[in-house]
Coordinates of C-alpha atoms in Angstrom, one line a residue:
M1 CA -43.1 -13.4 62.2
E2 CA -44.1 -14.1 65.8
T3 CA -41.3 -11.9 67.0
L4 CA -42.4 -9.1 64.7
C5 CA -46.0 -9.3 65.9
R6 CA -44.9 -9.3 69.6
H7 CA -42.6 -6.4 69.0
L8 CA -45.4 -4.3 67.4
S9 CA -47.8 -5.3 70.2
Y10 CA -45.3 -4.2 72.9
H11 CA -44.1 -1.1 70.9
P12 CA -47.1 0.5 69.2
Q13 CA -45.0 3.5 68.2
A14 CA -43.0 1.1 65.9
A15 CA -46.2 0.1 64.1
R16 CA -46.9 3.8 63.4
G17 CA -43.4 4.0 61.8
I18 CA -44.0 1.2 59.4
P19 CA -44.8 2.4 55.8
V20 CA -48.0 0.7 54.7
S21 CA -48.3 1.0 50.9
L22 CA -51.6 1.9 49.3
P23 CA -51.5 -1.3 47.0
D24 CA -51.2 -3.4 50.2
L25 CA -54.3 -1.8 51.7
E26 CA -56.2 -2.1 48.4
I27 CA -55.4 -5.8 48.2
L28 CA -56.4 -6.4 51.8
G29 CA -59.5 -4.3 51.3
N30 CA -60.6 -6.3 48.2
D31 CA -60.0 -9.5 50.2
A32 CA -62.3 -8.2 52.9
K33 CA -64.9 -7.1 50.5
H34 CA -65.0 -9.8 47.9
R35 CA -63.5 -12.9 49.7
D36 CA -64.8 -12.3 53.2
I37 CA -61.3 -12.3 54.6
A38 CA -61.0 -10.0 57.6
M39 CA -58.4 -7.3 57.7
E40 CA -56.8 -8.7 60.8
P41 CA -53.7 -7.0 62.2
R42 CA -51.6 -10.2 61.6
R43 CA -52.5 -10.2 57.9
I44 CA -51.7 -6.5 57.6
I45 CA -48.3 -7.0 59.3
W46 CA -47.5 -10.0 57.0
R47 CA -48.4 -8.1 53.9
V48 CA -46.3 -5.1 54.9
Y49 CA -43.4 -7.4 55.8
H50 CA -43.6 -9.1 52.4
T51 CA -43.7 -5.8 50.5
I52 CA -40.7 -4.4 52.4
S53 CA -38.7 -7.5 51.9
L54 CA -39.4 -7.4 48.2
L55 CA -38.4 -3.7 48.0
H56 CA -35.2 -4.4 50.0
T57 CA -34.3 -7.4 47.9
G58 CA -34.8 -5.3 44.8
R59 CA -32.6 -2.5 46.3
L60 CA -35.4 0.0 46.0
F61 CA -35.7 0.4 49.8
R62 CA -32.3 1.7 51.1
H63 CA -30.9 2.6 54.5
I64 CA -31.9 6.2 54.1
H65 CA -35.6 5.3 54.0
W66 CA -35.3 3.8 57.5
R67 CA -34.2 7.1 59.1
G68 CA -35.9 7.3 62.4
D69 CA -36.9 3.6 62.4
M70 CA -33.5 1.9 62.5
D71 CA -34.5 -0.2 65.6
I72 CA -37.2 -2.1 63.7
A73 CA -35.4 -2.6 60.4
P74 CA -33.8 -5.9 61.6
L75 CA -37.3 -7.3 62.2
F76 CA -37.9 -7.1 58.5
G77 CA -34.6 -8.8 57.7
V78 CA -33.0 -5.5 56.8
I79 CA -29.5 -5.0 58.1
I80 CA -28.7 -1.3 58.2
T81 CA -25.1 -0.4 57.3
T82 CA -23.8 3.1 56.9
P83 CA -21.9 3.3 53.7
S84 CA -18.2 4.2 54.1
P85 CA -17.1 7.5 52.6
P86 CA -14.7 7.2 49.8
P87 CA -11.0 7.5 50.8
P88 CA -9.4 10.9 50.4
T89 CA -7.7 11.5 47.1
L90 CA -5.0 13.9 46.0
V91 CA -5.9 16.4 43.2
F92 CA -3.2 17.9 41.1
W93 CA -3.3 20.8 38.6
R94 CA -1.4 19.9 35.5
T95 CA 0.5 22.4 33.3
P96 CA -0.3 22.5 29.6
P97 CA 2.1 21.2 27.0
V98 CA 4.9 23.5 25.8
G99 CA 3.5 26.0 23.3
S100 CA -0.1 25.8 24.6
Y101 CA -2.1 27.7 27.2
K102 CA -4.5 26.5 29.8
I103 CA -7.7 28.2 30.8
N104 CA -9.3 27.3 34.2
T105 CA -12.7 28.7 34.7
D106 CA -15.5 28.5 37.3
G107 CA -19.1 29.8 37.8
C108 CA -20.7 30.8 41.0
V109 CA -24.4 31.4 42.0
K110 CA -25.3 32.8 45.4
E111 CA -28.6 34.3 46.5
G112 CA -30.0 33.9 43.0
V113 CA -27.3 35.9 41.1
A114 CA -24.3 34.6 39.2
S115 CA -20.7 35.4 38.5
G116 CA -17.7 33.7 36.9
G117 CA -13.9 33.8 36.8
G118 CA -10.9 32.3 35.2
I119 CA -7.2 32.3 34.7
I120 CA -4.9 31.7 31.7
R121 CA -1.5 30.1 32.3
D122 CA 1.4 29.0 30.2
S123 CA 3.3 25.7 30.1
S124 CA 5.4 26.7 33.1
G125 CA 2.3 27.5 35.1
Q126 CA 2.8 31.2 35.1
C127 CA -0.2 33.5 35.0
I128 CA -0.8 35.2 31.7
R129 CA -4.1 36.9 32.6
A130 CA -6.9 36.4 35.0
F131 CA -10.5 37.8 35.1
F132 CA -13.7 37.8 37.0
S133 CA -17.2 38.9 35.8
F134 CA -20.7 39.4 37.1
Y135 CA -23.6 37.8 35.2
G136 CA -26.6 38.7 37.3
D137 CA -29.7 36.5 37.1
C138 CA -28.8 33.1 35.5
T139 CA -28.4 29.4 36.3
I140 CA -25.2 27.8 37.5
L141 CA -24.9 26.0 34.1
E142 CA -25.2 29.3 32.3
A143 CA -22.6 30.9 34.6
E144 CA -20.2 28.0 34.1
L145 CA -20.5 28.3 30.3
R146 CA -20.3 32.1 30.2
A147 CA -17.1 31.9 32.3
I148 CA -15.7 29.4 29.7
L149 CA -16.7 31.7 26.9
D150 CA -15.1 34.7 28.6
G151 CA -11.9 32.8 29.1
I152 CA -11.7 31.7 25.4
I153 CA -12.5 35.2 24.2
L154 CA -9.8 36.7 26.4
A155 CA -7.2 34.1 25.2
Q156 CA -8.0 34.9 21.6
R157 CA -7.8 38.6 22.2
L158 CA -4.3 38.1 23.6
G159 CA -3.4 36.2 20.5
L160 CA -3.1 32.8 22.3
S161 CA -3.8 29.6 20.4
V162 CA -3.7 25.9 21.1
L163 CA -5.9 26.1 24.2
W164 CA -6.6 23.7 27.0
V165 CA -9.9 24.6 28.7
E166 CA -10.6 23.1 32.1
S167 CA -13.7 23.4 34.3
D168 CA -15.1 21.7 37.4
S169 CA -18.5 21.5 35.8
T170 CA -19.0 18.0 34.2
L171 CA -22.4 19.2 32.9
A172 CA -21.0 22.2 31.1
I173 CA -18.2 20.1 29.5
H174 CA -20.8 17.4 28.4
C175 CA -23.0 20.1 26.8
I176 CA -20.0 21.5 24.8
I177 CA -18.6 18.1 23.7
K178 CA -21.8 16.0 23.3
G179 CA -24.5 18.6 22.8
G180 CA -27.8 19.0 24.5
G181 CA -28.6 21.3 27.4
P182 CA -31.5 23.7 28.0
W183 CA -32.6 26.1 25.4
H184 CA -31.4 29.2 27.3
V185 CA -27.7 28.2 27.0
Q186 CA -27.7 27.1 23.3
A187 CA -26.5 30.5 22.0
T188 CA -23.6 30.4 24.5
L189 CA -22.8 26.8 23.5
R190 CA -22.8 27.7 19.8
H191 CA -20.4 30.6 20.5
I192 CA -18.0 28.4 22.4
R193 CA -18.0 25.7 19.7
H194 CA -17.4 28.4 17.0
L195 CA -14.3 29.7 18.9
L196 CA -13.0 26.4 20.2
A197 CA -11.8 23.9 17.6
L198 CA -12.2 20.6 19.4
D199 CA -9.9 18.8 17.0
R200 CA -7.1 21.0 18.0
N201 CA -8.0 22.3 21.4
T202 CA -8.8 20.3 24.6
I203 CA -11.6 20.7 27.2
T204 CA -11.4 18.6 30.3
H205 CA -12.9 18.3 33.8
I206 CA -11.0 18.9 37.1
F207 CA -12.3 18.5 40.6
R208 CA -13.1 21.7 42.4
E209 CA -10.1 21.2 44.8
G210 CA -7.8 21.5 41.8
N211 CA -9.6 24.6 40.5
Q212 CA -9.1 26.9 43.4
V213 CA -7.8 29.9 41.6
A214 CA -10.8 30.0 39.2
D215 CA -13.1 29.4 42.2
L216 CA -11.6 32.4 44.1
L217 CA -11.9 34.6 41.0
A218 CA -15.6 33.6 40.5
S219 CA -16.4 34.5 44.1
E220 CA -14.6 37.8 43.6
G221 CA -16.8 38.6 40.6
W222 CA -19.9 38.0 42.8
D223 CA -18.5 40.3 45.5
R224 CA -17.5 43.2 43.1
R225 CA -20.2 42.9 40.5
Y226 CA -18.3 44.0 37.5
Y227 CA -15.8 42.7 34.9
Y228 CA -12.1 43.0 35.7
E229 CA -8.8 41.6 34.4
Y230 CA -5.6 41.0 36.3
S231 CA -2.2 40.9 34.7
S232 CA 0.5 38.6 36.1
Q233 CA 2.0 41.6 38.0
D234 CA -1.1 42.9 39.8
L235 CA -2.6 39.5 40.8
P236 CA -3.5 39.7 44.5
R237 CA -1.3 37.9 47.0
R238 CA -3.8 35.1 47.8
H239 CA -4.3 34.4 44.1
R240 CA -0.5 34.3 43.6
S241 CA -0.1 31.8 46.4
L242 CA -2.6 29.4 44.8
V243 CA -0.9 29.8 41.4
Q244 CA 2.4 28.9 43.0
I245 CA 0.9 25.8 44.7
D246 CA -0.3 24.6 41.3
R247 CA 3.1 25.5 39.6
F248 CA 5.1 23.5 42.2
G249 CA 2.8 20.5 41.7
L250 CA 1.5 20.5 45.2
P251 CA -1.8 18.5 45.6
T252 CA -5.0 19.5 47.4
V253 CA -7.0 16.8 49.2
R254 CA -10.4 15.8 48.1
G255 CA -12.7 13.9 50.5
L256 CA -11.6 15.1 53.9

């Protein structure tokens, strides 16, 4: 405590950086008013020290809250450690079982407008059909769901059954499987559930690094601003390269 007081005396800028909570000041103010206990600097410092210690012990006051005041944190018994980033992981795209088809989709929102895209592949990883679409003004969740719906409709139009739908949106998948979600996506969710028999078909999450073909198609939909489908023969070279990477089982790295 003495060290803390001396530090604040020698470094007044540090005192200005200490967050004094309103409850602390109210307690000290009541003591001064009703108990005739002066609001001395030492009591204010002790009270703040006590509050910060409690917050830190309860893990409510984390290292990010000390940004700009790292030098005084140790005086409160707070040891600042920078959390280590998670180690890089390899992400693989997996082919669907023989006799089924996999749809990878993605949504995109930039500058307030949205698009989506997706690709349908068979059990050997070959492209059956790919698409991109422009959705205009909508949220990212709505774009993700509309891309999923477009992929399912396209697959059924091609007469494909036993589908594996994969998206990098955990929220979209949760809304489809568990329900919920904002009111403006409920019609899309009902349409997806009507077309997708969850007892026969599968819907799963994949990290964005493993969903690069769909991500590229969604960006293309934003650039072109219309709906378009690619066959396996007219798929652009960059798209074909990413499809081949997935077919050969080559991983992409997440976390670098």
